[in-house]
Amino acid sequence: MRLGDFKYLFAVSGVRRLRGADIGMRIFAVALAIGLWIFVNAGERGSVEPLTVPISYRSLPQGMVIVNHPPAFVKIEVTGPRTLLSLLDPERLTLRIDLRGVAAGQSEFKVYPAMFNMERNTAVTSISPDQLALDVDRLVTRDVPVHLAVQGKVEPGYTITSVDVTPPTVTIAGPSRFIAPLTSVSTEPFDLKGLTSDAGRSVDIVAPNPALGFSTGHVDARVNVAEAIADREFRAVDVEVRGSGFKYRVEPKQATLTIRGPAVKLAGLAPKGLAYVDARGVAPGSHELPLQVTLPDAMQLVRHSPDKVRLRMYHEKLTTTADEHPS
C-alpha cells in the first residue's frame, strides 16, 4: 500500500471515531434533559397535604368570657405543587377569629378557605370543622357567705355551741350564669369526730364550678364545743331526814326529781342523798315539811314530786343510825 493510501484510511477511521463519541454525548444530554423534565414536572404536579392549624381567638370585649371550650385547632387539606406543600408551616397559617363586638350568648363563626394565608399555586380544599360555636357570657363579681361543711359527730354528751368562719364572706368572679344562683359556698369538711372542746383549723373552699375564681382559697374555721345540757328524771328517790335526834316516820318515803345539767354529769349522778327534809328543831309529833333537794354545781332542779312530806317524830331518842328508824 502506498503511503498516501495509508494516510487516507487513518483519516477516515478518525472521523468515524469522532462521530461515535458525538452521538454518545447527544444521547446523554437528551437523557439528562428528560430526567430534569420529569423531576420538574413531578414537583409541579398537584398533591394534597393534610395540616393541623392552630386557632387564635382575638379581641374578646372587656368584661366578657368564653364559657365553653371551642376547638383549639382546625384540620385542613391543601393542594398544590409538592415542592411548595413541603414548605408550608401550620403556625404561619394560624386561623385568627376576631371576636370584636361579640355579645353574650351563643355565636357561630363560619370558616372559609380565604381565611388562611396560603402561598401562590396552593389552595385549601377541605376544612374540619368548618364552623366554630362559641358560648360567651358576662364576667361578674359577687360577695357570698362561706358555709362550713362538717363531718362526724362530737363526743356523746357534748354539743356545738357556735361556729366561726374568717373571713365570713368571699368574693367570687366568673360567668354570670354560674354566680347568679349561688347563695353561699361550702368548705372542705371539718371533722368533728370525738371533739370534747373547742377546735380550729384552716379549711379549703370548694369551688362549685372550675370557671369561678375566689378572692381566697381557704378560711379559718373555729368550732366551739361545750357539754350538752339535758334533763333527767330520777324516780323512786329515797327521802332522807336530816338533823333529827328522834326516831321518825316519813310519808311518802320516795320522791320523783327532774334535774337539768350537763349530760355527761347527769349520766353519772347517783340519786342517793338528793331528796331530804330538814328536821332540825322539830319537836316530837306530826309535821308537814317541804321536800328539799341538794344538787351538785352546774345543775338545777326542774320539778319535784311531792312538794311536801309528812314527818312523824317519836319521843324515843335515836340510839342507832337513822336507817334503823321505825317504818
CSV table of C-alpha atoms in Angstrom, one decimal:
chain,number,residue,atom,x,y,z
A,1,MET,CA,0.0,0.0,0.0
A,2,ARG,CA,1.2,3.4,-0.8
A,3,LEU,CA,1.8,5.9,1.9
A,4,GLY,CA,-1.0,8.1,0.6
A,5,ASP,CA,-3.5,5.3,0.9
A,6,PHE,CA,-2.4,4.7,4.4
A,7,LYS,CA,-3.0,8.3,5.4
A,8,TYR,CA,-6.4,8.3,3.8
A,9,LEU,CA,-7.5,5.2,5.8
A,10,PHE,CA,-6.3,6.7,9.0
A,11,ALA,CA,-8.2,10.0,8.4
A,12,VAL,CA,-11.4,8.1,7.6
A,13,SER,CA,-11.1,6.0,10.8
A,14,GLY,CA,-10.6,9.1,13.0
A,15,VAL,CA,-13.6,10.8,11.6
A,16,ARG,CA,-15.7,7.7,12.4
A,17,ARG,CA,-14.5,7.6,16.0
A,18,LEU,CA,-15.3,11.3,16.5
A,19,ARG,CA,-18.8,10.9,15.1
A,20,GLY,CA,-19.4,7.9,17.5
A,21,ALA,CA,-18.4,10.0,20.5
A,22,ASP,CA,-20.6,12.9,19.5
A,23,ILE,CA,-23.6,10.6,19.3
A,24,GLY,CA,-23.0,9.3,22.8
A,25,MET,CA,-22.8,12.8,24.2
A,26,ARG,CA,-26.0,13.7,22.5
A,27,ILE,CA,-27.8,10.6,23.9
A,28,PHE,CA,-26.5,11.5,27.4
A,29,ALA,CA,-27.7,15.1,27.0
A,30,VAL,CA,-31.2,14.0,25.9
A,31,ALA,CA,-31.5,11.6,28.8
A,32,LEU,CA,-30.4,14.3,31.3
A,33,ALA,CA,-33.0,16.7,29.8
A,34,ILE,CA,-35.7,14.1,30.0
A,35,GLY,CA,-34.7,13.4,33.7
A,36,LEU,CA,-34.9,17.1,34.5
A,37,TRP,CA,-38.2,17.5,32.8
A,38,ILE,CA,-39.6,14.6,34.7
A,39,PHE,CA,-38.2,16.0,38.0
A,40,VAL,CA,-39.6,19.4,37.5
A,41,ASN,CA,-43.0,18.2,36.3
A,42,ALA,CA,-43.2,15.8,39.2
A,43,GLY,CA,-42.6,18.7,41.6
A,44,GLU,CA,-45.1,20.8,39.9
A,45,ARG,CA,-47.8,18.1,39.7
A,46,GLY,CA,-50.7,18.6,42.0
A,47,SER,CA,-50.6,16.9,45.5
A,48,VAL,CA,-52.7,17.0,48.7
A,49,GLU,CA,-51.2,17.8,52.2
A,50,PRO,CA,-53.2,17.5,55.4
A,51,LEU,CA,-52.3,20.1,58.1
A,52,THR,CA,-53.4,20.8,61.7
A,53,VAL,CA,-53.6,24.6,62.0
A,54,PRO,CA,-53.9,26.4,65.4
A,55,ILE,CA,-56.9,28.8,66.1
A,56,SER,CA,-56.4,32.2,67.8
A,57,TYR,CA,-59.5,33.8,69.3
A,58,ARG,CA,-58.7,37.6,69.5
A,59,SER,CA,-60.2,40.9,70.6
A,60,LEU,CA,-62.8,39.5,73.1
A,61,PRO,CA,-64.6,42.5,74.5
A,62,GLN,CA,-63.6,43.6,78.0
A,63,GLY,CA,-65.9,42.1,80.7
A,64,MET,CA,-66.8,39.1,78.6
A,65,VAL,CA,-65.6,35.5,78.9
A,66,ILE,CA,-65.8,32.4,76.8
A,67,VAL,CA,-67.7,29.7,78.7
A,68,ASN,CA,-67.5,26.7,76.5
A,69,HIS,CA,-64.3,25.1,75.1
A,70,PRO,CA,-64.2,25.9,71.4
A,71,PRO,CA,-61.7,24.0,69.2
A,72,ALA,CA,-58.0,25.0,69.6
A,73,PHE,CA,-57.1,23.6,66.1
A,74,VAL,CA,-58.7,23.1,62.7
A,75,LYS,CA,-57.7,20.4,60.2
A,76,ILE,CA,-57.3,21.4,56.6
A,77,GLU,CA,-56.2,19.8,53.3
A,78,VAL,CA,-54.1,21.9,50.9
A,79,THR,CA,-53.5,21.1,47.2
A,80,GLY,CA,-50.6,22.4,45.1
A,81,PRO,CA,-47.1,21.5,43.9
A,82,ARG,CA,-45.4,19.0,46.1
A,83,THR,CA,-42.3,21.3,46.5
A,84,LEU,CA,-44.5,24.2,47.8
A,85,LEU,CA,-46.6,22.0,50.1
A,86,SER,CA,-43.4,20.7,51.8
A,87,LEU,CA,-42.6,24.2,52.8
A,88,LEU,CA,-45.9,25.0,54.5
A,89,ASP,CA,-45.7,25.9,58.2
A,90,PRO,CA,-49.0,25.4,60.2
A,91,GLU,CA,-48.0,28.1,62.7
A,92,ARG,CA,-47.8,30.7,59.9
A,93,LEU,CA,-51.3,29.6,58.7
A,94,THR,CA,-52.9,30.3,62.2
A,95,LEU,CA,-56.6,30.9,61.9
A,96,ARG,CA,-57.5,34.2,63.6
A,97,ILE,CA,-61.1,34.6,64.8
A,98,ASP,CA,-61.9,38.3,65.5
A,99,LEU,CA,-64.4,38.5,68.5
A,100,ARG,CA,-64.8,42.2,68.4
A,101,GLY,CA,-68.4,43.2,69.1
A,102,VAL,CA,-69.5,39.7,70.1
A,103,ALA,CA,-72.5,39.7,72.5
A,104,ALA,CA,-73.4,37.4,75.4
A,105,GLY,CA,-74.9,34.1,74.3
A,106,GLN,CA,-74.2,31.7,71.5
A,107,SER,CA,-72.2,32.8,68.5
A,108,GLU,CA,-71.2,30.9,65.4
A,109,PHE,CA,-68.3,31.6,63.0
A,110,LYS,CA,-68.0,30.1,59.5
A,111,VAL,CA,-64.5,29.2,58.4
A,112,TYR,CA,-63.7,29.9,54.7
A,113,PRO,CA,-60.5,28.9,52.7
A,114,ALA,CA,-59.8,32.6,52.2
A,115,MET,CA,-59.2,33.0,55.9
A,116,PHE,CA,-55.9,31.1,55.6
A,117,ASN,CA,-52.8,32.9,54.3
A,118,MET,CA,-51.8,30.5,51.5
A,119,GLU,CA,-48.9,30.5,49.1
A,120,ARG,CA,-49.5,31.1,45.4
A,121,ASN,CA,-50.4,28.0,43.4
A,122,THR,CA,-51.8,26.3,46.6
A,123,ALA,CA,-55.4,26.1,47.8
A,124,VAL,CA,-57.4,24.9,50.8
A,125,THR,CA,-59.8,22.2,49.6
A,126,SER,CA,-61.1,20.9,53.0
A,127,ILE,CA,-61.8,22.4,56.4
A,128,SER,CA,-62.8,20.5,59.6
A,129,PRO,CA,-64.6,21.8,61.5
A,130,ASP,CA,-65.8,24.5,59.1
A,131,GLN,CA,-68.0,26.2,61.7
A,132,LEU,CA,-67.0,27.3,65.3
A,133,ALA,CA,-69.5,27.7,68.1
A,134,LEU,CA,-68.7,30.0,71.0
A,135,ASP,CA,-70.7,30.5,74.2
A,136,VAL,CA,-70.0,33.9,75.7
A,137,ASP,CA,-71.1,35.4,79.0
A,138,ARG,CA,-70.6,38.5,81.1
A,139,LEU,CA,-67.9,38.4,83.7
A,140,VAL,CA,-69.2,39.5,87.1
A,141,THR,CA,-68.1,39.6,90.8
A,142,ARG,CA,-70.2,39.0,93.9
A,143,ASP,CA,-69.7,38.5,97.7
A,144,VAL,CA,-71.2,35.4,99.1
A,145,PRO,CA,-71.2,33.9,102.6
A,146,VAL,CA,-69.0,30.9,103.4
A,147,HIS,CA,-70.7,27.8,104.9
A,148,LEU,CA,-68.6,25.4,107.0
A,149,ALA,CA,-69.2,21.8,106.0
A,150,VAL,CA,-68.8,19.3,108.8
A,151,GLN,CA,-68.5,15.5,109.1
A,152,GLY,CA,-68.6,13.2,112.1
A,153,LYS,CA,-70.1,14.0,115.5
A,154,VAL,CA,-68.7,15.4,118.7
A,155,GLU,CA,-68.4,13.1,121.7
A,156,PRO,CA,-71.7,11.9,123.2
A,157,GLY,CA,-72.8,14.3,125.8
A,158,TYR,CA,-71.3,17.3,124.0
A,159,THR,CA,-72.7,19.8,121.6
A,160,ILE,CA,-71.6,22.6,119.2
A,161,THR,CA,-72.4,26.0,120.7
A,162,SER,CA,-71.2,28.1,117.8
A,163,VAL,CA,-69.2,28.1,114.5
A,164,ASP,CA,-66.9,31.0,113.5
A,165,VAL,CA,-65.5,31.4,109.9
A,166,THR,CA,-62.9,34.0,109.0
A,167,PRO,CA,-63.5,35.7,106.6
A,168,PRO,CA,-67.2,35.1,106.7
A,169,THR,CA,-67.6,36.0,103.0
A,170,VAL,CA,-65.6,35.7,99.9
A,171,THR,CA,-65.6,37.5,96.5
A,172,ILE,CA,-66.4,35.3,93.5
A,173,ALA,CA,-65.6,36.2,89.9
A,174,GLY,CA,-66.8,34.4,86.8
A,175,PRO,CA,-69.6,33.9,84.3
A,176,SER,CA,-72.8,35.4,85.5
A,177,ARG,CA,-74.8,32.2,84.8
A,178,PHE,CA,-72.7,30.4,87.4
A,179,ILE,CA,-72.7,33.1,90.0
A,180,ALA,CA,-76.3,34.2,89.9
A,181,PRO,CA,-77.8,31.1,91.6
A,182,LEU,CA,-75.2,30.9,94.4
A,183,THR,CA,-76.4,31.8,97.9
A,184,SER,CA,-73.2,30.5,99.6
A,185,VAL,CA,-70.1,28.5,99.0
A,186,SER,CA,-69.0,25.5,101.1
A,187,THR,CA,-65.7,24.3,102.5
A,188,GLU,CA,-64.0,21.0,102.7
A,189,PRO,CA,-65.5,19.0,105.6
A,190,PHE,CA,-64.4,19.9,109.1
A,191,ASP,CA,-64.0,16.7,111.1
A,192,LEU,CA,-65.9,16.8,114.4
A,193,LYS,CA,-65.3,13.2,115.4
A,194,GLY,CA,-64.6,12.8,119.2
A,195,LEU,CA,-64.4,16.6,120.0
A,196,THR,CA,-64.9,17.5,123.6
A,197,SER,CA,-63.5,21.0,123.5
A,198,ASP,CA,-63.1,24.0,121.1
A,199,ALA,CA,-61.1,23.3,117.9
A,200,GLY,CA,-59.9,25.4,115.0
A,201,ARG,CA,-58.1,24.9,111.7
A,202,SER,CA,-57.8,26.2,108.1
A,203,VAL,CA,-60.1,24.6,105.5
A,204,ASP,CA,-60.2,25.0,101.8
A,205,ILE,CA,-63.1,26.4,99.9
A,206,VAL,CA,-64.8,24.0,97.4
A,207,ALA,CA,-65.3,25.7,94.0
A,208,PRO,CA,-68.8,24.8,92.7
A,209,ASN,CA,-67.6,25.4,89.2
A,210,PRO,CA,-64.0,25.4,87.8
A,211,ALA,CA,-64.8,28.5,85.8
A,212,LEU,CA,-65.1,30.6,89.1
A,213,GLY,CA,-62.3,32.4,90.8
A,214,PHE,CA,-62.2,33.3,94.6
A,215,SER,CA,-60.6,36.2,96.5
A,216,THR,CA,-59.2,33.5,98.8
A,217,GLY,CA,-58.9,29.7,98.6
A,218,HIS,CA,-59.3,28.9,102.3
A,219,VAL,CA,-60.8,30.2,105.5
A,220,ASP,CA,-60.0,29.8,109.2
A,221,ALA,CA,-62.8,27.9,111.0
A,222,ARG,CA,-63.4,27.5,114.7
A,223,VAL,CA,-66.0,25.2,116.2
A,224,ASN,CA,-66.9,25.9,119.9
A,225,VAL,CA,-67.9,22.8,121.8
A,226,ALA,CA,-69.5,22.5,125.3
A,227,GLU,CA,-71.1,19.9,127.4
A,228,ALA,CA,-74.7,19.3,126.3
A,229,ILE,CA,-77.4,20.3,128.7
A,230,ALA,CA,-80.1,17.8,129.3
A,231,ASP,CA,-82.9,16.9,131.6
A,232,ARG,CA,-83.0,13.6,133.6
A,233,GLU,CA,-85.8,12.3,135.6
A,234,PHE,CA,-85.0,10.3,138.8
A,235,ARG,CA,-87.8,8.1,140.1
A,236,ALA,CA,-88.1,6.3,143.5
A,237,VAL,CA,-85.5,8.6,145.2
A,238,ASP,CA,-85.4,7.8,148.9
A,239,VAL,CA,-86.4,10.8,151.1
A,240,GLU,CA,-83.8,11.3,153.9
A,241,VAL,CA,-84.5,13.0,157.2
A,242,ARG,CA,-81.6,15.2,158.4
A,243,GLY,CA,-81.0,16.9,161.7
A,244,SER,CA,-83.3,14.7,163.8
A,245,GLY,CA,-82.4,13.3,167.3
A,246,PHE,CA,-85.6,11.2,167.5
A,247,LYS,CA,-86.9,8.2,165.7
A,248,TYR,CA,-89.3,9.1,162.9
A,249,ARG,CA,-91.6,8.0,160.1
A,250,VAL,CA,-91.8,9.8,156.8
A,251,GLU,CA,-94.6,9.7,154.1
A,252,PRO,CA,-94.1,9.3,151.2
A,253,LYS,CA,-90.8,7.6,151.5
A,254,GLN,CA,-89.7,8.3,147.9
A,255,ALA,CA,-89.8,11.2,145.5
A,256,THR,CA,-89.5,11.9,141.8
A,257,LEU,CA,-87.0,14.5,140.7
A,258,THR,CA,-86.3,16.1,137.3
A,259,ILE,CA,-82.8,17.7,137.1
A,260,ARG,CA,-81.2,19.8,134.4
A,261,GLY,CA,-77.5,19.9,133.8
A,262,PRO,CA,-74.5,18.7,131.7
A,263,ALA,CA,-75.5,15.4,130.1
A,264,VAL,CA,-72.2,13.7,131.0
A,265,LYS,CA,-72.5,14.6,134.7
A,266,LEU,CA,-76.2,13.7,134.8
A,267,ALA,CA,-75.4,10.3,133.4
A,268,GLY,CA,-73.1,9.6,136.3
A,269,LEU,CA,-75.2,11.3,139.0
A,270,ALA,CA,-76.3,8.9,141.8
A,271,PRO,CA,-79.8,9.7,143.3
A,272,LYS,CA,-78.9,8.7,146.8
A,273,GLY,CA,-78.9,11.7,149.1
A,274,LEU,CA,-80.6,14.1,146.7
A,275,ALA,CA,-84.0,14.4,148.4
A,276,TYR,CA,-84.4,15.2,152.1
A,277,VAL,CA,-86.4,17.0,154.8
A,278,ASP,CA,-84.7,19.2,157.4
A,279,ALA,CA,-85.8,18.0,160.9
A,280,ARG,CA,-83.6,20.3,162.9
A,281,GLY,CA,-85.6,21.9,165.8
A,282,VAL,CA,-88.7,19.8,165.0
A,283,ALA,CA,-90.4,18.5,168.2
A,284,PRO,CA,-92.0,15.1,168.5
A,285,GLY,CA,-95.3,15.0,166.8
A,286,SER,CA,-96.7,15.1,163.3
A,287,HIS,CA,-95.4,17.7,160.9
A,288,GLU,CA,-95.7,18.6,157.2
A,289,LEU,CA,-92.3,19.8,155.9
A,290,PRO,CA,-91.2,20.9,152.4
A,291,LEU,CA,-89.2,18.4,150.3
A,292,GLN,CA,-85.7,19.8,149.8
A,293,VAL,CA,-83.2,18.8,147.1
A,294,THR,CA,-79.4,19.1,147.2
A,295,LEU,CA,-77.6,19.3,143.8
A,296,PRO,CA,-74.0,19.4,142.5
A,297,ASP,CA,-72.7,22.6,140.9
A,298,ALA,CA,-73.9,23.4,137.3
A,299,MET,CA,-77.2,21.5,138.0
A,300,GLN,CA,-80.7,22.8,138.7
A,301,LEU,CA,-84.0,21.3,139.8
A,302,VAL,CA,-86.7,21.5,137.2
A,303,ARG,CA,-89.5,19.9,139.2
A,304,HIS,CA,-90.1,17.5,142.0
A,305,SER,CA,-92.9,15.5,143.5
A,306,PRO,CA,-94.2,15.7,146.2
A,307,ASP,CA,-93.7,19.3,147.2
A,308,LYS,CA,-94.1,18.4,150.9
A,309,VAL,CA,-93.9,15.2,153.0
A,310,ARG,CA,-95.5,14.2,156.3
A,311,LEU,CA,-93.0,13.6,159.1
A,312,ARG,CA,-93.9,12.0,162.4
A,313,MET,CA,-91.4,12.4,165.2
A,314,TYR,CA,-91.4,10.0,168.1
A,315,HIS,CA,-90.3,10.7,171.7
A,316,GLU,CA,-87.8,7.9,171.6
A,317,LYS,CA,-84.3,9.0,171.1
A,318,LEU,CA,-82.2,7.6,168.3
A,319,THR,CA,-79.7,5.2,169.6
A,320,THR,CA,-78.8,3.7,166.2
A,321,THR,CA,-78.4,5.1,162.8
A,322,ALA,CA,-81.2,6.9,161.1
A,323,ASP,CA,-81.7,4.0,158.8
A,324,GLU,CA,-83.0,2.0,161.7
A,325,HIS,CA,-85.9,4.3,162.5
A,326,PRO,CA,-89.4,2.7,162.7
A,327,SER,CA,-91.0,2.1,159.3
